[in-house]
Coordinates of C-alpha atoms and ligand atoms in Angstrom, one line a residue:
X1 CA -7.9 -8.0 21.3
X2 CA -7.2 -10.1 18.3
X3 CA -9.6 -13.0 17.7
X4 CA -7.4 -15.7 15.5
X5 CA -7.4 -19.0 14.2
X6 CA -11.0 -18.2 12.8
X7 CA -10.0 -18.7 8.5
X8 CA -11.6 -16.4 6.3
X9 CA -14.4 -17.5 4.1
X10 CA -13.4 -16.3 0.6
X11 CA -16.0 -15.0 -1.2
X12 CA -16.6 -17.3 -3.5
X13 CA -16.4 -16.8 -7.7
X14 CA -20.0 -17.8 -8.6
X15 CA -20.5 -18.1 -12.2
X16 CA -20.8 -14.6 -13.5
X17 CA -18.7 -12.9 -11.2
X18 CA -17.6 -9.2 -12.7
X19 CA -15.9 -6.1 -11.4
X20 CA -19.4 -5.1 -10.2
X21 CA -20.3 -7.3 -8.1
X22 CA -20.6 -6.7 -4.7
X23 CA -18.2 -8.0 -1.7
X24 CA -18.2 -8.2 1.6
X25 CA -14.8 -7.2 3.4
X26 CA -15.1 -8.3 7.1
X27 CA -17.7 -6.1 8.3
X28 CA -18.1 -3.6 5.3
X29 CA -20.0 -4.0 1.8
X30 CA -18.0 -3.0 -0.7
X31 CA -19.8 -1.9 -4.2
X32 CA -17.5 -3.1 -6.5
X33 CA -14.2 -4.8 -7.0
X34 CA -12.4 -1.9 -8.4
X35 CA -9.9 -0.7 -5.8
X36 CA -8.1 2.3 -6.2
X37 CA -4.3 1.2 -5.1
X38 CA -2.1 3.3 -3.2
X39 CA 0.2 6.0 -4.9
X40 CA 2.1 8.0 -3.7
X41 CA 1.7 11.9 -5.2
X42 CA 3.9 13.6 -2.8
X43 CA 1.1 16.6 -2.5
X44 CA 0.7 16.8 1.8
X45 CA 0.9 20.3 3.1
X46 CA 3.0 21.2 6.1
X47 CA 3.8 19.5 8.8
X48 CA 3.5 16.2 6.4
X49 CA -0.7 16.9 6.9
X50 CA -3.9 16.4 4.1
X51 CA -4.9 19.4 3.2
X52 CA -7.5 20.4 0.9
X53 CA -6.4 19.3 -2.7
X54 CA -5.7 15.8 -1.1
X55 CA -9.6 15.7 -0.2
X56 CA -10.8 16.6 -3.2
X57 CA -8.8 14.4 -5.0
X58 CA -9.8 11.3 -2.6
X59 CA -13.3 12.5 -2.8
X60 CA -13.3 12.4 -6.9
X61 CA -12.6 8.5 -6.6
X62 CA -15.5 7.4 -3.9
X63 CA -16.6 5.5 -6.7
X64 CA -14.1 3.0 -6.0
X65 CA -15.2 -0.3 -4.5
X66 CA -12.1 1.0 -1.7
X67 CA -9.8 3.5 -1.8
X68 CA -6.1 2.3 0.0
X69 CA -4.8 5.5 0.8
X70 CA -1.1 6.7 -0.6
X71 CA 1.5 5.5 1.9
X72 CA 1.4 7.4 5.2
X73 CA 4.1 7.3 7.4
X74 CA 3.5 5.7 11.1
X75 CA 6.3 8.3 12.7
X76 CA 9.1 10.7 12.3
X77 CA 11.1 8.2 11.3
X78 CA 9.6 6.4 8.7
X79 CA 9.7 9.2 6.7
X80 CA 11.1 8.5 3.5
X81 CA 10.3 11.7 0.6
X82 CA 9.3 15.0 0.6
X83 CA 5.3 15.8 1.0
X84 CA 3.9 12.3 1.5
X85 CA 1.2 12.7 4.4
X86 CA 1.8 11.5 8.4
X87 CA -0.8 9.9 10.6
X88 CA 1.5 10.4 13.6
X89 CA 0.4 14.0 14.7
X90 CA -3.0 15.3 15.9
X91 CA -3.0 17.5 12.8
X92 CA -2.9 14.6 10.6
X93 CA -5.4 13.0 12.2
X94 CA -7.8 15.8 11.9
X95 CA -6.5 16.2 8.3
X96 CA -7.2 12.7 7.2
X97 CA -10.4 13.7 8.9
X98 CA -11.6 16.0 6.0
X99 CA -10.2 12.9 3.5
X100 CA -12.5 10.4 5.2
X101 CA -15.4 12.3 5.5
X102 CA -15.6 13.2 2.2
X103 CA -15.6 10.0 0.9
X104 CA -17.9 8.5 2.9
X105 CA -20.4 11.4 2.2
X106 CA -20.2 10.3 -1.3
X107 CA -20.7 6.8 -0.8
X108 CA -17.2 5.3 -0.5
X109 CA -15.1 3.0 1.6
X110 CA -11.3 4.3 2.7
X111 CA -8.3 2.1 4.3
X112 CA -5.2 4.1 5.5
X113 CA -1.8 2.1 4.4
X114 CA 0.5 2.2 6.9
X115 CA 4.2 3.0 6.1
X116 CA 7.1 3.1 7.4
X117 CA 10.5 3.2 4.7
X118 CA 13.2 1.5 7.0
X119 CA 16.6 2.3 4.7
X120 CA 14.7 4.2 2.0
X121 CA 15.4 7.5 3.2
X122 CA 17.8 10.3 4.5
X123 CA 19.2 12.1 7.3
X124 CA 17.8 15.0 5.5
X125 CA 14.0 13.4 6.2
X126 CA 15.2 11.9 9.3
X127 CA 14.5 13.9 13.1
X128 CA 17.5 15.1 14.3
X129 CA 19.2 14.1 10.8
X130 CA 19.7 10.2 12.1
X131 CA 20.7 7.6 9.8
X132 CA 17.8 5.9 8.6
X133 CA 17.2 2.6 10.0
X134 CA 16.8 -1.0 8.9
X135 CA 17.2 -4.6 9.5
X136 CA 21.1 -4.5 8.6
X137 CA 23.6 -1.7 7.7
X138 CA 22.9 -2.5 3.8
X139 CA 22.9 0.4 1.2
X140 CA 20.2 0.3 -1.1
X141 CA 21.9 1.1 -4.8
X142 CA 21.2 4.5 -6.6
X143 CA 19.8 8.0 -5.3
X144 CA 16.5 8.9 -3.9
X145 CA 14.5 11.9 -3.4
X146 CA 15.4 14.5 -0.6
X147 CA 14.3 18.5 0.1
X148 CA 17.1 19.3 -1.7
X149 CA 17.0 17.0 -5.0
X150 CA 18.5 13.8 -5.5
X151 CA 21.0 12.1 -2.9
X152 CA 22.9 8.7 -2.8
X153 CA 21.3 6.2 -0.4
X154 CA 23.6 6.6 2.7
X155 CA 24.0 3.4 5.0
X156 CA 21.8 2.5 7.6
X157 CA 21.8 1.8 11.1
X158 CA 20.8 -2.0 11.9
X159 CA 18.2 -1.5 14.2
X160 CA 19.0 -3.3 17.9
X161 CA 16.8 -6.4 19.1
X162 CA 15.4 -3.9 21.7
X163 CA 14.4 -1.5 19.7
X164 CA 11.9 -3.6 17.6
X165 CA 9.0 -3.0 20.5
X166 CA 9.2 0.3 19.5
X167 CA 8.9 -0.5 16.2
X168 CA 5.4 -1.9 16.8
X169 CA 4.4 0.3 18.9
X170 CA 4.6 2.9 15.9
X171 CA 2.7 1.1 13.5
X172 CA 0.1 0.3 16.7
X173 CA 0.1 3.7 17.4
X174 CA -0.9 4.7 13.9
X175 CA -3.3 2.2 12.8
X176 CA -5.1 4.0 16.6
X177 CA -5.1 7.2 14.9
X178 CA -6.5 6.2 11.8
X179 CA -9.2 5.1 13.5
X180 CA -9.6 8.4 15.5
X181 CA -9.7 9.6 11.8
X182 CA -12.7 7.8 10.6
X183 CA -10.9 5.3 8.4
X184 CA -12.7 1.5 7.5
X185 CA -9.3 0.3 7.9
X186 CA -5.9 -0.2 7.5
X187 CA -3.6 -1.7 4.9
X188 CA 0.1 -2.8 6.3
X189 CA 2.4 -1.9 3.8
X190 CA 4.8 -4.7 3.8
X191 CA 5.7 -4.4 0.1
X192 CA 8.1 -2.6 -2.4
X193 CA 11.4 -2.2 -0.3
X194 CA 9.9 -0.8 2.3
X195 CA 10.8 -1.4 6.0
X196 CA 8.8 -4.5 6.6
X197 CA 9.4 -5.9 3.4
X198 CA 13.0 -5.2 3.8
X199 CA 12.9 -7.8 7.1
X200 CA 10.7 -10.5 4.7
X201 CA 13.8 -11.0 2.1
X202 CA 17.3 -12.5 2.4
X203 CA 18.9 -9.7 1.0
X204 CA 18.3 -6.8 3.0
X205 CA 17.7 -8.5 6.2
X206 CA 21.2 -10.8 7.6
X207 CA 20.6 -10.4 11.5
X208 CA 21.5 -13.3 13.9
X209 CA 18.4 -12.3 16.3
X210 CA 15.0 -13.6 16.4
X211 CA 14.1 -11.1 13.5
X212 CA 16.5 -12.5 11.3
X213 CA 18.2 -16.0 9.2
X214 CA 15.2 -18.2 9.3
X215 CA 12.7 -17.7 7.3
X216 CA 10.0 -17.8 10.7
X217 CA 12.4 -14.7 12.0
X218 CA 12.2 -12.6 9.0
X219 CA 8.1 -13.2 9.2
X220 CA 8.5 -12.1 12.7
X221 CA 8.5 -8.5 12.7
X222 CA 5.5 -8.9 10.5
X223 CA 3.3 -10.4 12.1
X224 CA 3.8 -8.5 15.6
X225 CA 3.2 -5.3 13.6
X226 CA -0.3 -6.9 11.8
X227 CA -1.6 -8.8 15.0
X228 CA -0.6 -5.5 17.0
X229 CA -2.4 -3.2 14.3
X230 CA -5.5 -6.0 14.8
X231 CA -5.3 -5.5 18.1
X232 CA -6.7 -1.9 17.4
X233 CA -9.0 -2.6 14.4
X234 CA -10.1 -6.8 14.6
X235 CA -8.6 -8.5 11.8
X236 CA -11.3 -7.8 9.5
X237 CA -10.3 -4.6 9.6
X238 CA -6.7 -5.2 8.5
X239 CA -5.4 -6.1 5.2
X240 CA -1.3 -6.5 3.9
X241 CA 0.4 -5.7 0.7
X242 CA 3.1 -7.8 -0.2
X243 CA 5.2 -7.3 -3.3
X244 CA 7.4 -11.4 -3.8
X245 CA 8.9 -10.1 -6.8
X246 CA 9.5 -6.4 -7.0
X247 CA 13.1 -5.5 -7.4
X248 CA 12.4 -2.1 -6.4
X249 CA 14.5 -0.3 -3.9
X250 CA 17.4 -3.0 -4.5
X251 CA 15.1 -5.4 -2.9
X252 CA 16.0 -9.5 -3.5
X253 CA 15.2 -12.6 -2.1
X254 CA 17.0 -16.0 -3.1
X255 CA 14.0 -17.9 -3.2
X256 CA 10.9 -15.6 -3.3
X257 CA 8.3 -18.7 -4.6
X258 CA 9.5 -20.1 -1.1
X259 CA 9.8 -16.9 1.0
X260 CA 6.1 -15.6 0.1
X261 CA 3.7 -18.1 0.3
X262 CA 5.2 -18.9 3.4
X263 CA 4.4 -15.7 4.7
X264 CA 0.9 -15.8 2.9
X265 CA 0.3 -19.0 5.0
X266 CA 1.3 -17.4 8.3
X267 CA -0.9 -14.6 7.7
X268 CA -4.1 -17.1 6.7
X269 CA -4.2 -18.3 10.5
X270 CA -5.0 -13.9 11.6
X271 CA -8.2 -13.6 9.4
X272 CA -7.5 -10.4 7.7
X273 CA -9.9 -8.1 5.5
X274 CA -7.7 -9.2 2.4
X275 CA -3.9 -10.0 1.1
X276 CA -2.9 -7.8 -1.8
X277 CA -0.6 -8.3 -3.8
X278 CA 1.7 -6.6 -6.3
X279 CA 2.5 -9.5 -8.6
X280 CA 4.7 -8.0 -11.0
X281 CA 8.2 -6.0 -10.8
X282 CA 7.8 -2.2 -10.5
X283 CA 11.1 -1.8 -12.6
X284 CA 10.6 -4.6 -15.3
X285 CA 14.1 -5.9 -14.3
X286 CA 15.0 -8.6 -16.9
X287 CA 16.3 -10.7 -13.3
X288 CA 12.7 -10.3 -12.1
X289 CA 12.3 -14.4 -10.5
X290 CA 8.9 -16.1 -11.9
X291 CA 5.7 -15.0 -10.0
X292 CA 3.0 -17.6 -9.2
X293 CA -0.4 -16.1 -8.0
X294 CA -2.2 -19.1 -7.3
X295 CA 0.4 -20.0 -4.8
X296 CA 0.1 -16.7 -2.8
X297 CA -3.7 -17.0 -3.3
X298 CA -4.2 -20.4 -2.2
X299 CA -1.5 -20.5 0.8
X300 CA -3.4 -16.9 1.7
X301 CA -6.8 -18.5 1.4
X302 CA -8.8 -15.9 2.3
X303 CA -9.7 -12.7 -0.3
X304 CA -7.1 -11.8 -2.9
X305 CA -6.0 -8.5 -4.0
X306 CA -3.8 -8.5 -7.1
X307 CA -2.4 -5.6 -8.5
X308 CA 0.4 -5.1 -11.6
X309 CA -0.6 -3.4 -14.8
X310 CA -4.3 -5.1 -14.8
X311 CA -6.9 -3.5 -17.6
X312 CA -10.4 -3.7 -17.2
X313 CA -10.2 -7.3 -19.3
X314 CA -7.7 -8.5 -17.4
X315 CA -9.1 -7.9 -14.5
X316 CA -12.6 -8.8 -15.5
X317 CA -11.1 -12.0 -16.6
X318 CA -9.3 -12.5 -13.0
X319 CA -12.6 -12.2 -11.4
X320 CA -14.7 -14.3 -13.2
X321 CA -12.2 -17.2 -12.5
X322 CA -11.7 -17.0 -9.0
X323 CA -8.3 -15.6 -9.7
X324 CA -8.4 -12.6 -7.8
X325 CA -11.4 -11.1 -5.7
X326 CA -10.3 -7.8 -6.2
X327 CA -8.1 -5.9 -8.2
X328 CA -6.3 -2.5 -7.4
X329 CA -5.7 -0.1 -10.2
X330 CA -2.9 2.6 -9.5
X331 CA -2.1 4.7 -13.1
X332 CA -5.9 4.1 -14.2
X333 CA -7.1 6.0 -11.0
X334 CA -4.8 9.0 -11.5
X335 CA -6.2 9.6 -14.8
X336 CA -9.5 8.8 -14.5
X337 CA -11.5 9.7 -10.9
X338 CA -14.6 7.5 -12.4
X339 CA -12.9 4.7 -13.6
X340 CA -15.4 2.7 -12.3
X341 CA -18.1 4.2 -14.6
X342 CA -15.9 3.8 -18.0
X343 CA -15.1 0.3 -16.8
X344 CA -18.8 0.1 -16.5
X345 CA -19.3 1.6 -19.7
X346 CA -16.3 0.4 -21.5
X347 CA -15.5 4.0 -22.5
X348 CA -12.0 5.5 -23.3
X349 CA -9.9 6.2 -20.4
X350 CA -7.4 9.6 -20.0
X351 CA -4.0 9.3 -20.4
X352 CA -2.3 9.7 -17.0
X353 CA 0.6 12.4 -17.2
X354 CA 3.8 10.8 -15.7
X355 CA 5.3 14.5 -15.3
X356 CA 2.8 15.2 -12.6
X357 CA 2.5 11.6 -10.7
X358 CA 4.6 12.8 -8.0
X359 CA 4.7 16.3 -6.5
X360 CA 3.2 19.9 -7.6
X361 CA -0.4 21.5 -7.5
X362 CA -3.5 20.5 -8.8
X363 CA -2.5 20.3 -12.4
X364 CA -2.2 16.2 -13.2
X365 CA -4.1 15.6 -9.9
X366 CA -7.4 16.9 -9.8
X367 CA -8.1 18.2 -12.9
X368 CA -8.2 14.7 -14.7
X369 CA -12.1 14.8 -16.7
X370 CA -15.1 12.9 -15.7
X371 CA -16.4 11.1 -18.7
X372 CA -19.8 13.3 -18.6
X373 CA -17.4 16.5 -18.9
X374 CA -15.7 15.4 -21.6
X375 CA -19.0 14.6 -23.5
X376 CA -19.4 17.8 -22.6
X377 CA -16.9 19.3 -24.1
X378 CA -17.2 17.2 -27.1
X379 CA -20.8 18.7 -27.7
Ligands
PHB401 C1 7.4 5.7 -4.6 O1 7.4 6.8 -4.0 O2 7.9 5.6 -5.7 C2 6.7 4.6 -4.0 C3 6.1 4.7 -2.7 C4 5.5 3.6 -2.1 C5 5.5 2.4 -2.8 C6 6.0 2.3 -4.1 C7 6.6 3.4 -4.6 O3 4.9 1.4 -2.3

């Protein structure tokens, strides 16, 4: 079971810290600081399982210090789009499998993020074509994607008090399959709109329970799902994406510089693998509140991911401060499998194709160059 109270020791920024120098992540050695962020690409095969463009594709980027895996859904219902993987069904399991065994057999370190969508979805995704659910019946604004094109949000079902064990349960259940699958851990994906994120901000979540008003009831449901999930893997094993100022999904909170380092501190005292952290807002809303990372990092304490539109300077720069210990890359990685080399090299990176990010074959997936085939072609 879960061994607490125990704070991580960061790794500290010696002088001359870079991207390319090495980390160690609870148990694991990781290579380099580069981390390949999660994306969703909307390429699973039936039955919402890997199949074999989805290895290769994880396979191209082993070079990364660690892959986070696109957002994988923890059950039936947390579906929320068309094509984004499962790792609820034996199939998936032994789909994820292939993903994690390639990797490793090229070097590389893989966490699984765990997802579950809450409101952002519809019946049409849903089993049995339920209404999605969430903290409180609020309808995100706008459309979103179904099998059959573009939708309105519909709204959802509050979910009852007694309900939220099962809740858990499906993000315990998952983070147990993703070991079956071979994974070095697993991220809980308590950011951009999404379910857990939804009962983290004022907005989205206006229950009367434990789960809701206070800000230590809207951390709640958090932190059963992470100390459940460490339950599985040990804490080191775990790390959790939060996203304070994302406006994404209609997401708001009236005071996020209050709301998230408050939840960075509750999660110090659990001794995960890492907080990451998506500092900026996904939309570039002009309402965006103001974003602080050294009060996430320093109420967190322990290693710090940050992620939002980082270059290799940037990030560079991060690193060699103590700013960040890690920095995820999301575009980057789509465009170039060995980012890590052209960091390395300070080459010029490929232009990632926004008309393939999400859905389609392998075109705008994994026929992106490596930097020693485009040399070749240049030749
Ligand atoms: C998306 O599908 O646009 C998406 C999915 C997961 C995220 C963010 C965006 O965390």
């Amino acid at each position: 079971m879960m061994t607490t109270t125990e704070v991580q020791i960061t790794n500290p920024a010696t002088p001359g810290t870079s991207l390319f120098t090495p980390l160690r992540l609870g148990p694991l050695g990781i290579e380099n600081r580069i981390v390949m962020a999660p994306l969703t690409r909307n390429r699973a095969g039936p039955g919402n399982v890997p199949r074999t463009m989805n290895v290769e594709y994880y396979a191209q980027r082993a070079s990364a210090g660690l892959i986070i895996t696109e957002a994988t859904q923890v059950s039936p219902q947390g579906v929320g789009y068309p094509g984004t993987p499962g790792i609820h069904s034996d199939e998936q399991v032994a789909g994820w499998r292939r993903v994690t065994d390639a990797v490793h057999g090229r070097g590389g370190r893989i966490f699984l993020q765990l997802w579950h969508v809450g409101r952002i979805s519809h019946p049409s995704l849903q089993p049995g074509g339920a209404l999605p659910v969430a903290p409180s019946a609020i309808r995100p604004e706008g459309e979103t994607f179904t099998e059959d094109g573009l939708r309105p949000f519909v709204t959802p079902r509050a979910l009852e008090t007694d309900e939220i064990p099962g809740v858990i349960e499906q993000f315990r259940a998952a983070a147990a399959n993703a070991h079956e699958a071979g994974f070095d851990g697993v991220e809980v994906h308590a950011a951009n709109g999404y379910l857990l994120d939804q009962f983290l901000r004022d907005h989205s979540n206006r229950r009367s329970d434990a789960y809701g008003g206070s800000l230590e009831n809207r951390v709640r449901l958090l932190l059963e799902v992470t100390e459940a999930v460490a339950g599985v893997w040990g804490a080191e094993g775990v790390g959790v994406r939060l996203s304070p100022i994302n406006t994404f999904n209609s997401m708001w909170d009236s005071r996020p510089r209050v709301t998230f380092p408050y939840v960075a501190g509750r999660l110090k005292d659990l001794g995960l693998a890492y907080l990451h952290v998506v500092e900026t807002d996904m939309v570039g809303s002009a309402s965006a509140p103001a974003f602080d990372a050294d009060e996430m990092r320093s109420a967190f304490g322990g290693t710090y991911m940050a992620n939002g539109g980082y270059d290799n300077e940037r990030a560079a720069a991060a690193v060699a401060s103590g700013a960040a210990d890690l920095v995820a890359f999301g575009a980057p990685f789509i465009a170039n499998p060995d980012l890590v080399e052209r960091f390395a090299g300070k080459a010029p990176l490929n232009t990632p194709d926004q008309a393939t990010f999400y859905g389609g074959d392998e075109r705008g997936y994994t026929d992106y160059p490596f930097l020693d085939e485009t040399e070749t072609l240049r030749q």
